[in-house]
Short mmCIF file of C-alpha atoms and ligand atoms in Angstrom, two decimals:
data_model
loop_
_atom_site.label_atom_id
_atom_site.label_comp_id
_atom_site.label_asym_id
_atom_site.label_seq_id
_atom_site.Cartn_x
_atom_site.Cartn_y
_atom_site.Cartn_z
CA MET A 1 11.37 -6.03 -33.46
CA SER A 2 7.71 -5.60 -32.63
CA PHE A 3 5.24 -8.47 -32.55
CA VAL A 4 2.91 -6.79 -35.04
CA SER A 5 2.16 -9.09 -37.96
CA HIS A 6 0.04 -6.68 -39.98
CA VAL A 7 -2.74 -4.11 -39.87
CA GLU A 8 -6.08 -5.18 -41.31
CA CYS A 9 -9.48 -3.70 -42.08
CA THR A 10 -12.12 -4.70 -39.50
CA VAL A 11 -14.76 -4.89 -42.26
CA CYS A 12 -13.23 -6.12 -45.55
CA GLY A 13 -10.07 -7.67 -44.09
CA ALA A 14 -7.67 -5.87 -46.50
CA ARG A 15 -4.08 -6.00 -45.24
CA HIS A 16 -2.04 -2.83 -44.84
CA ASP A 17 1.69 -2.30 -44.37
CA HIS A 18 2.21 -1.12 -40.79
CA ARG A 19 5.62 0.39 -41.57
CA ARG A 20 3.97 3.44 -43.10
CA PRO A 21 1.48 5.96 -41.69
CA LEU A 22 -2.07 4.58 -41.82
CA THR A 23 -5.50 6.13 -41.46
CA VAL A 24 -8.57 4.11 -42.53
CA CYS A 25 -8.88 1.13 -44.92
CA GLU A 26 -7.53 2.06 -48.32
CA LYS A 27 -10.10 -0.25 -49.99
CA CYS A 28 -13.37 0.47 -48.16
CA GLY A 29 -12.74 3.42 -45.83
CA GLN A 30 -13.57 1.48 -42.63
CA MET A 31 -11.66 1.14 -39.38
CA LEU A 32 -8.26 -0.59 -39.25
CA ALA A 33 -6.90 -2.77 -36.44
CA VAL A 34 -3.38 -3.94 -35.55
CA ARG A 35 -2.82 -7.71 -35.48
CA TYR A 36 -0.01 -9.48 -33.61
CA ASP A 37 1.86 -12.74 -33.91
CA LEU A 38 0.35 -14.04 -30.67
CA ASP A 39 2.21 -17.37 -30.64
CA ARG A 40 5.52 -15.54 -30.81
CA ALA A 41 4.36 -13.06 -28.14
CA ALA A 42 3.33 -15.94 -25.86
CA ALA A 43 6.71 -17.61 -26.34
CA SER A 44 8.55 -14.39 -25.42
CA VAL A 45 7.13 -13.55 -22.01
CA THR A 46 5.52 -15.31 -19.04
CA LYS A 47 3.01 -14.00 -16.53
CA GLU A 48 5.71 -14.23 -13.87
CA GLN A 49 8.08 -12.06 -15.91
CA LEU A 50 5.30 -9.59 -16.57
CA ALA A 51 4.65 -9.30 -12.83
CA THR A 52 8.20 -7.99 -12.27
CA ARG A 53 7.85 -5.17 -14.81
CA GLN A 54 7.14 -1.55 -14.03
CA ALA A 55 3.44 -0.60 -13.92
CA GLY A 56 1.99 1.39 -16.81
CA MET A 57 0.80 1.10 -20.35
CA TYR A 58 4.07 -0.20 -21.78
CA ARG A 59 4.24 -3.07 -19.31
CA PHE A 60 2.61 -5.27 -22.01
CA ARG A 61 5.33 -4.39 -24.50
CA GLU A 62 4.69 -7.50 -26.65
CA LEU A 63 1.11 -6.34 -27.30
CA THR A 64 1.96 -2.77 -28.22
CA PRO A 65 2.75 -1.65 -31.77
CA LEU A 66 6.08 -0.04 -30.83
CA ASP A 67 9.28 -1.14 -32.54
CA ALA A 68 11.86 -2.63 -30.14
CA ASP A 69 13.91 0.57 -29.92
CA GLU A 70 11.02 3.04 -30.27
CA PRO A 71 10.91 5.46 -27.32
CA PRO A 72 7.34 6.15 -26.17
CA VAL A 73 6.07 9.69 -25.75
CA THR A 74 5.01 9.13 -22.17
CA LEU A 75 3.88 10.86 -18.99
CA GLY A 76 3.42 7.60 -17.07
CA GLU A 77 -0.06 6.74 -18.35
CA GLY A 78 -1.78 3.48 -17.48
CA GLY A 79 -1.32 1.28 -14.43
CA THR A 80 -4.48 2.71 -12.87
CA PRO A 81 -6.03 0.94 -9.87
CA LEU A 82 -8.99 -1.44 -10.02
CA LEU A 83 -10.78 -0.20 -6.93
CA PRO A 84 -13.28 -2.43 -5.10
CA LEU A 85 -16.50 -0.50 -4.36
CA PRO A 86 -17.94 -2.37 -1.37
CA ARG A 87 -19.97 0.50 0.04
CA LEU A 88 -21.50 1.38 -3.32
CA ALA A 89 -22.23 -2.32 -3.95
CA ALA A 90 -24.00 -2.59 -0.59
CA HIS A 91 -25.96 0.59 -1.32
CA LEU A 92 -27.09 -0.85 -4.67
CA GLY A 93 -27.78 -4.34 -3.30
CA LEU A 94 -25.07 -5.86 -5.49
CA GLY A 95 -22.19 -8.19 -4.67
CA ARG A 96 -18.83 -7.71 -6.35
CA LEU A 97 -18.30 -4.31 -7.90
CA TRP A 98 -15.08 -2.63 -9.11
CA ALA A 99 -14.10 0.61 -10.81
CA LYS A 100 -11.09 0.90 -13.08
CA ASP A 101 -10.16 4.43 -12.01
CA GLU A 102 -8.88 6.04 -15.19
CA GLY A 103 -9.14 9.46 -13.54
CA GLN A 104 -5.70 8.71 -12.08
CA ASN A 105 -4.03 8.98 -15.49
CA PRO A 106 -1.96 11.99 -16.58
CA THR A 107 -4.54 14.48 -18.00
CA GLY A 108 -7.10 13.00 -15.59
CA THR A 109 -8.67 10.70 -18.17
CA PHE A 110 -8.14 7.47 -20.11
CA LYS A 111 -7.59 9.61 -23.23
CA ALA A 112 -3.93 9.74 -22.16
CA ARG A 113 -3.50 6.10 -23.19
CA GLY A 114 -4.81 6.46 -26.73
CA LEU A 115 -3.18 9.77 -27.54
CA GLY A 116 0.14 8.77 -25.97
CA MET A 117 0.24 5.68 -28.17
CA ALA A 118 -1.02 7.38 -31.36
CA ILE A 119 1.40 10.29 -31.06
CA THR A 120 4.30 7.92 -30.35
CA ARG A 121 3.61 5.94 -33.53
CA ALA A 122 2.81 8.95 -35.71
CA ARG A 123 6.03 10.70 -34.65
CA THR A 124 8.08 7.58 -35.46
CA LEU A 125 6.40 7.32 -38.87
CA GLY A 126 7.26 10.94 -39.69
CA ALA A 127 4.33 13.15 -38.56
CA THR A 128 5.38 16.78 -38.09
CA GLY A 129 2.13 18.01 -36.53
CA PHE A 130 -1.38 16.92 -35.57
CA VAL A 131 -5.04 17.87 -35.96
CA ILE A 132 -7.79 16.55 -33.66
CA PRO A 133 -11.54 17.08 -33.28
CA SER A 134 -12.60 16.45 -29.70
CA ALA A 135 -15.36 16.63 -27.12
CA GLY A 136 -12.67 18.00 -24.78
CA ASN A 137 -10.54 15.42 -23.01
CA ALA A 138 -9.00 13.88 -26.13
CA GLY A 139 -8.02 17.35 -27.31
CA GLY A 140 -6.40 18.08 -23.97
CA ALA A 141 -4.50 14.79 -24.08
CA ALA A 142 -3.41 15.33 -27.70
CA ALA A 143 -2.07 18.77 -26.74
CA VAL A 144 -0.17 17.40 -23.77
CA TYR A 145 1.48 14.53 -25.68
CA ALA A 146 2.22 16.74 -28.69
CA ALA A 147 3.97 19.15 -26.32
CA ARG A 148 5.88 16.23 -24.84
CA ALA A 149 6.92 15.23 -28.39
CA GLY A 150 7.79 18.84 -29.29
CA LEU A 151 5.28 18.92 -32.16
CA PRO A 152 2.44 21.35 -32.98
CA VAL A 153 -1.26 20.44 -32.79
CA VAL A 154 -4.59 21.96 -33.81
CA VAL A 155 -7.44 21.12 -31.40
CA ILE A 156 -11.03 21.83 -32.49
CA VAL A 157 -13.82 21.46 -29.91
CA PRO A 158 -17.51 22.43 -29.79
CA ARG A 159 -18.47 25.61 -27.96
CA GLY A 160 -19.48 24.74 -24.41
CA THR A 161 -16.70 22.18 -23.97
CA PRO A 162 -15.62 21.96 -20.29
CA PRO A 163 -13.16 24.84 -19.66
CA ALA A 164 -10.54 22.65 -17.94
CA ALA A 165 -9.98 20.61 -21.10
CA ILE A 166 -9.68 23.76 -23.20
CA ALA A 167 -7.24 25.27 -20.70
CA GLU A 168 -5.25 22.04 -20.65
CA ALA A 169 -4.81 22.25 -24.42
CA GLN A 170 -4.05 25.99 -24.38
CA ILE A 171 -1.45 25.85 -21.64
CA ALA A 172 0.31 23.03 -23.52
CA GLY A 173 0.65 25.40 -26.48
CA ALA A 174 -1.92 23.86 -28.82
CA HIS A 175 -3.77 25.95 -31.44
CA VAL A 176 -7.24 25.67 -29.89
CA PHE A 177 -10.46 26.50 -31.75
CA THR A 178 -14.10 26.30 -30.70
CA LEU A 179 -17.07 26.14 -33.06
CA GLU A 180 -20.83 25.83 -33.15
CA GLY A 181 -21.99 22.20 -33.37
CA SER A 182 -20.60 18.91 -32.09
CA ILE A 183 -17.46 16.80 -32.42
CA ALA A 184 -18.89 15.71 -35.80
CA THR A 185 -18.74 19.33 -37.06
CA ALA A 186 -15.20 19.64 -35.69
CA GLY A 187 -14.27 16.37 -37.42
CA LYS A 188 -15.37 17.71 -40.81
CA VAL A 189 -13.16 20.79 -40.39
CA CYS A 190 -10.20 18.63 -39.30
CA ALA A 191 -10.58 16.37 -42.35
CA LYS A 192 -10.28 19.45 -44.58
CA VAL A 193 -7.52 21.20 -42.64
CA ALA A 194 -5.19 18.23 -42.02
CA PRO A 195 -4.14 17.67 -45.67
CA LEU A 196 -3.63 21.43 -46.19
CA LEU A 197 -1.34 21.70 -43.16
CA ARG A 198 0.13 18.28 -43.92
CA TRP A 199 -0.42 17.38 -40.27
CA PHE A 200 -1.71 14.01 -39.11
CA ASP A 201 -5.43 13.62 -38.30
CA LEU A 202 -5.88 11.89 -34.92
CA SER A 203 -9.71 11.52 -35.15
CA THR A 204 -11.19 8.63 -33.16
CA LEU A 205 -10.56 5.29 -34.92
CA LYS A 206 -9.47 7.00 -38.13
CA GLU A 207 -5.95 5.78 -37.42
CA PRO A 208 -5.21 2.37 -35.81
CA TYR A 209 -3.04 3.29 -32.79
CA ARG A 210 -5.30 5.18 -30.36
CA LEU A 211 -7.15 1.87 -30.10
CA GLU A 212 -3.90 0.11 -29.13
CA GLY A 213 -3.53 2.53 -26.21
CA LYS A 214 -7.12 2.08 -25.04
CA LYS A 215 -6.75 -1.68 -25.39
CA THR A 216 -4.26 -1.66 -22.53
CA MET A 217 -7.21 -1.09 -20.15
CA GLY A 218 -8.37 -4.60 -21.08
CA LEU A 219 -4.89 -6.05 -20.58
CA GLU A 220 -4.60 -4.42 -17.15
CA LEU A 221 -8.10 -5.50 -16.15
CA ALA A 222 -7.24 -9.11 -16.96
CA GLU A 223 -4.09 -9.01 -14.84
CA GLN A 224 -5.81 -7.16 -11.99
CA LEU A 225 -8.58 -9.77 -11.78
CA ASP A 226 -5.96 -12.52 -11.68
CA TRP A 227 -6.39 -13.45 -15.35
CA ARG A 228 -10.17 -13.68 -15.27
CA MET A 229 -12.74 -11.58 -17.08
CA PRO A 230 -15.67 -10.09 -15.13
CA ASP A 231 -19.26 -11.15 -15.84
CA VAL A 232 -20.40 -7.65 -16.74
CA LEU A 233 -18.56 -4.55 -17.94
CA LEU A 234 -20.13 -1.10 -18.29
CA TYR A 235 -18.50 1.56 -20.47
CA PRO A 236 -19.51 5.22 -21.04
CA THR A 237 -19.73 5.38 -24.79
CA GLY A 238 -18.99 8.26 -27.11
CA GLY A 239 -16.76 7.31 -30.03
CA GLY A 240 -16.35 3.89 -28.44
CA THR A 241 -12.58 3.40 -28.63
CA GLY A 242 -12.49 1.86 -25.17
CA LEU A 243 -15.52 -0.29 -25.83
CA VAL A 244 -13.82 -1.71 -28.92
CA GLY A 245 -10.38 -1.69 -27.30
CA ILE A 246 -11.06 -3.64 -24.09
CA PRO A 247 -12.37 -6.78 -25.86
CA LYS A 248 -9.47 -6.48 -28.33
CA GLY A 249 -7.11 -6.75 -25.38
CA TYR A 250 -9.04 -9.74 -24.00
CA ASP A 251 -9.04 -11.40 -27.42
CA GLU A 252 -5.28 -11.11 -27.73
CA LEU A 253 -4.73 -12.55 -24.25
CA ARG A 254 -7.02 -15.38 -25.24
CA GLY A 255 -4.91 -15.89 -28.36
CA MET A 256 -1.84 -16.13 -26.09
CA LYS A 257 -3.76 -18.62 -23.89
CA TRP A 258 -3.32 -16.34 -20.89
CA ILE A 259 -7.07 -16.16 -20.22
CA GLY A 260 -9.98 -18.45 -21.02
CA GLY A 261 -13.73 -18.48 -20.62
CA THR A 262 -16.40 -16.26 -22.03
CA PHE A 263 -16.34 -12.52 -22.58
CA PRO A 264 -18.15 -10.28 -20.12
CA LYS A 265 -21.51 -8.93 -21.13
CA PHE A 266 -20.59 -5.48 -22.45
CA PHE A 267 -22.99 -2.59 -21.85
CA ALA A 268 -22.68 0.75 -23.63
CA VAL A 269 -23.96 3.61 -21.48
CA GLN A 270 -25.02 6.91 -23.05
CA ALA A 271 -26.97 10.05 -22.14
CA GLU A 272 -30.62 10.36 -23.15
CA GLY A 273 -29.72 13.53 -25.05
CA CYS A 274 -27.27 11.68 -27.33
CA ALA A 275 -27.79 7.94 -27.57
CA PRO A 276 -27.10 6.68 -31.11
CA VAL A 277 -25.66 3.37 -29.89
CA VAL A 278 -28.66 2.69 -27.62
CA LYS A 279 -31.02 3.53 -30.48
CA GLY A 280 -29.13 1.25 -32.89
CA PHE A 281 -29.13 -1.56 -30.34
CA VAL A 282 -32.85 -1.28 -29.55
CA GLU A 283 -33.74 -1.16 -33.25
CA GLY A 284 -31.55 -4.13 -34.10
CA ALA A 285 -29.65 -2.00 -36.61
CA GLU A 286 -26.41 -3.05 -38.26
CA THR A 287 -24.80 0.31 -37.60
CA THR A 288 -25.64 3.60 -35.90
CA THR A 289 -27.33 6.58 -37.55
CA ALA A 290 -26.50 10.23 -36.77
CA TRP A 291 -28.23 11.66 -33.67
CA GLU A 292 -29.86 15.05 -34.28
CA ASN A 293 -29.14 17.87 -31.79
CA PRO A 294 -26.93 15.99 -29.32
CA THR A 295 -27.24 17.51 -25.83
CA THR A 296 -25.71 16.37 -22.54
CA HIS A 297 -23.43 17.98 -19.97
CA ALA A 298 -21.36 14.77 -20.08
CA ALA A 299 -19.29 16.15 -22.96
CA GLY A 300 -17.52 12.87 -23.77
CA LEU A 301 -20.90 11.28 -24.54
CA ARG A 302 -21.82 14.02 -27.02
CA VAL A 303 -20.79 12.01 -30.10
CA PRO A 304 -23.71 11.92 -32.57
CA SER A 305 -22.25 9.59 -35.21
CA PRO A 306 -19.53 7.28 -33.89
CA PHE A 307 -17.31 5.89 -36.63
CA ALA A 308 -17.24 2.45 -34.95
CA GLY A 309 -21.04 2.13 -34.59
CA ARG A 310 -21.06 -1.16 -36.48
CA GLN A 311 -18.26 -2.71 -34.42
CA MET A 312 -19.86 -1.62 -31.12
CA LEU A 313 -23.31 -3.00 -31.95
CA THR A 314 -21.78 -6.34 -32.95
CA LEU A 315 -19.88 -6.53 -29.67
CA LEU A 316 -22.91 -5.65 -27.52
CA ARG A 317 -25.01 -8.34 -29.24
CA GLU A 318 -22.39 -11.07 -29.41
CA SER A 319 -21.46 -10.65 -25.75
CA GLY A 320 -25.10 -10.81 -24.61
CA GLY A 321 -24.87 -7.29 -23.17
CA GLY A 322 -26.83 -4.23 -24.13
CA ALA A 323 -27.10 -0.45 -24.16
CA VAL A 324 -28.65 1.96 -21.65
CA ALA A 325 -29.38 5.69 -21.82
CA VAL A 326 -29.67 7.72 -18.61
CA SER A 327 -30.92 11.23 -17.83
CA GLU A 328 -28.91 14.29 -16.81
CA THR A 329 -30.47 14.19 -13.33
CA GLU A 330 -29.56 10.55 -12.88
CA ILE A 331 -25.97 11.36 -13.89
CA GLN A 332 -25.69 14.17 -11.34
CA ASP A 333 -27.30 12.10 -8.57
CA ALA A 334 -24.90 9.24 -9.33
CA GLN A 335 -21.91 11.59 -9.30
CA ARG A 336 -22.80 12.77 -5.79
CA LEU A 337 -23.55 9.22 -4.64
CA VAL A 338 -20.20 7.77 -5.76
CA ALA A 339 -18.28 10.62 -4.14
CA ARG A 340 -20.24 10.32 -0.88
CA VAL A 341 -20.04 6.56 -0.43
CA GLU A 342 -16.65 5.78 -2.01
CA GLY A 343 -14.77 9.09 -2.06
CA ILE A 344 -14.38 9.15 -5.85
CA TRP A 345 -15.32 12.37 -7.61
CA THR A 346 -15.64 10.79 -11.00
CA ALA A 347 -16.47 12.41 -14.36
CA PRO A 348 -20.14 12.74 -15.34
CA GLU A 349 -19.55 10.25 -18.18
CA ALA A 350 -18.36 7.68 -15.64
CA ALA A 351 -21.11 8.47 -13.13
CA ALA A 352 -23.59 7.60 -15.89
CA LEU A 353 -22.46 3.99 -15.42
CA VAL A 354 -23.72 3.94 -11.85
CA ALA A 355 -27.07 5.33 -12.95
CA ALA A 356 -27.24 2.67 -15.67
CA LEU A 357 -26.30 -0.05 -13.19
CA GLN A 358 -29.25 0.94 -11.01
CA ARG A 359 -31.53 0.48 -14.01
CA LEU A 360 -29.99 -2.88 -14.93
CA ARG A 361 -30.41 -4.06 -11.34
CA ASP A 362 -34.04 -2.91 -11.25
CA ALA A 363 -34.68 -4.81 -14.50
CA ARG A 364 -32.84 -7.86 -13.02
CA THR A 365 -30.54 -7.85 -16.04
CA VAL A 366 -27.69 -7.74 -13.55
CA THR A 367 -27.94 -9.90 -10.45
CA ARG A 368 -26.29 -9.88 -7.04
CA ASP A 369 -23.87 -12.72 -7.83
CA ALA A 370 -22.41 -10.99 -10.91
CA GLU A 371 -18.84 -9.70 -10.94
CA ILE A 372 -19.14 -6.18 -12.37
CA VAL A 373 -16.52 -3.73 -13.64
CA LEU A 374 -17.25 -0.05 -14.26
CA VAL A 375 -14.76 1.88 -16.37
CA PHE A 376 -14.46 5.25 -14.61
CA THR A 377 -12.99 7.03 -17.62
CA GLY A 378 -12.11 10.36 -16.04
CA ALA A 379 -11.70 12.52 -12.96
CA GLY A 380 -14.62 14.73 -11.91
CA ILE A 381 -12.33 17.68 -11.31
CA LYS A 382 -12.02 18.26 -15.06
CA ASN A 383 -15.69 19.30 -15.14
CA ASP A 384 -17.99 21.71 -13.35
CA PRO A 385 -19.34 19.89 -10.26
CA PRO A 386 -23.01 18.87 -10.07
CA PRO A 387 -25.16 21.28 -8.00
CA LEU A 388 -23.94 21.10 -4.38
CA GLY A 389 -25.38 24.15 -2.64
CA SER A 390 -23.16 26.70 -0.91
CA PRO A 391 -21.01 25.85 2.08
CA THR A 392 -22.22 27.50 5.29
CA ASP A 393 -20.50 30.86 5.74
CA LEU A 394 -19.37 31.39 9.34
CA THR A 395 -19.93 34.88 10.80
CA GLY A 396 -20.08 36.55 14.23
CA SER A 397 -18.04 36.11 17.39
CA ASP A 398 -15.78 33.11 17.99
CA GLU A 399 -18.45 31.59 20.21
CA GLU A 400 -21.19 32.10 17.65
CA ILE A 401 -18.99 30.56 14.96
CA VAL A 402 -18.29 27.47 17.08
CA ASP A 403 -22.00 27.21 17.76
CA GLN A 404 -22.82 27.41 14.04
CA VAL A 405 -20.42 24.53 13.30
CA ARG A 406 -21.90 22.37 16.08
CA ARG A 407 -25.47 23.02 14.99
CA ALA A 408 -24.63 22.34 11.35
CA VAL A 409 -23.05 18.93 12.07
CA GLY A 410 -25.68 18.11 14.71
CA ARG A 411 -23.33 17.42 17.69
C1 LIG B 1 -14.42 11.16 -19.49
C2 LIG B 1 -14.84 10.50 -20.76
N1 LIG B 1 -15.53 9.35 -20.72
C3 LIG B 1 -15.94 8.72 -21.83
C4 LIG B 1 -15.69 9.22 -23.10
C5 LIG B 1 -16.16 8.46 -24.31
O1 LIG B 1 -15.11 7.67 -24.75
P1 LIG B 1 -15.09 6.85 -26.10
O2 LIG B 1 -14.87 7.85 -27.19
O3 LIG B 1 -13.98 5.86 -25.96
O4 LIG B 1 -16.41 6.18 -26.24
C6 LIG B 1 -14.96 10.40 -23.21
C7 LIG B 1 -14.65 10.96 -24.55
O5 LIG B 1 -14.47 12.13 -24.75
C8 LIG B 1 -14.51 11.06 -22.02
O6 LIG B 1 -13.80 12.20 -22.08
ZN1 LIG B 2 -11.73 -2.40 -45.76
#
């Protein structure tokens, strides 16, 4: 038996039966969330028992929506390291800084968690195929887990999506389509196509289980910081599943009395070319409004109208955090900086966090004594690198070549 008590609407509270396939609230059309019997979960496992379990997303079995005998569709996702960043912290004049390195997941991004969980549940509940609109990485992950489940999938991405994510979906046998526009345009096509194909629509937060996968980042973070929460947490925000998911994980651990204290200050980080959450936050809006002409090379941040705008803005305000937009140049500079000082070639979306952190430090919103976690959502290798110049090409005699190397390194 699972520890799920029910699924409820995050806006109107309507209860839904979790034993059948679910999308959005049947009453008001808003986002659903899985709720657990946390007392029973707490009585079933101890922290000591947890510590003996295998690493990975299903380590926290009591807080996943799987039935007791439900086999996960898995490639070993989760269990990513929380890396201390002492050299970057020193460079920035900050104290305690960590990155949750989600680039070490299968598929090279945190999308593996959400799609692994959603496809597991959908398959159990009878799905025979899938449809997903994506900025790239989610489509790649959906394709990979659908292949692992032996089921077909349609992936629709905007033109200009990073080629590695498209190739990842194609090589896994997905039906891949590109179109003019953004993930929002792709989402509209998926909403029309899914009922015709009778395949399940995996759009961000339009079913309740991707969130349960992303939530495991929060569960792991709590365990990795010895059952504390950091003071500040920065998250690169597109659709916002992780931003909603991490505090959901913390909340549930609080309900189990495994952690106490206050939430971190959550900061949503976006690109200046597509910043609906930052705009909504600055304007004090209740929810986000669609961003016209979204442009950024950080494809995962190119989400003009996130479905969970309302939930994200509430979280940012209630936690005392905020929202920051950074420029394309800042993102590229940060990507090179993180690789040079810590050896992590992180995705542009994740590098945006470092650029935002510099701004928060300059504004003294974040101080030296704060414990800070950056969620590095993906590996840089899935994207074109930032401009790096050409490597020096060695020519001439052996002696001349040796001389060129010595002159270039200055020794
Ligand atoms: C590498 C990367 N970071 C961040 C995001 C944004 O994630 P979310 O939709 O959870 O806000 C994406 C989404 O495509 C992504 O691929
Ligand atoms: Zn509702």
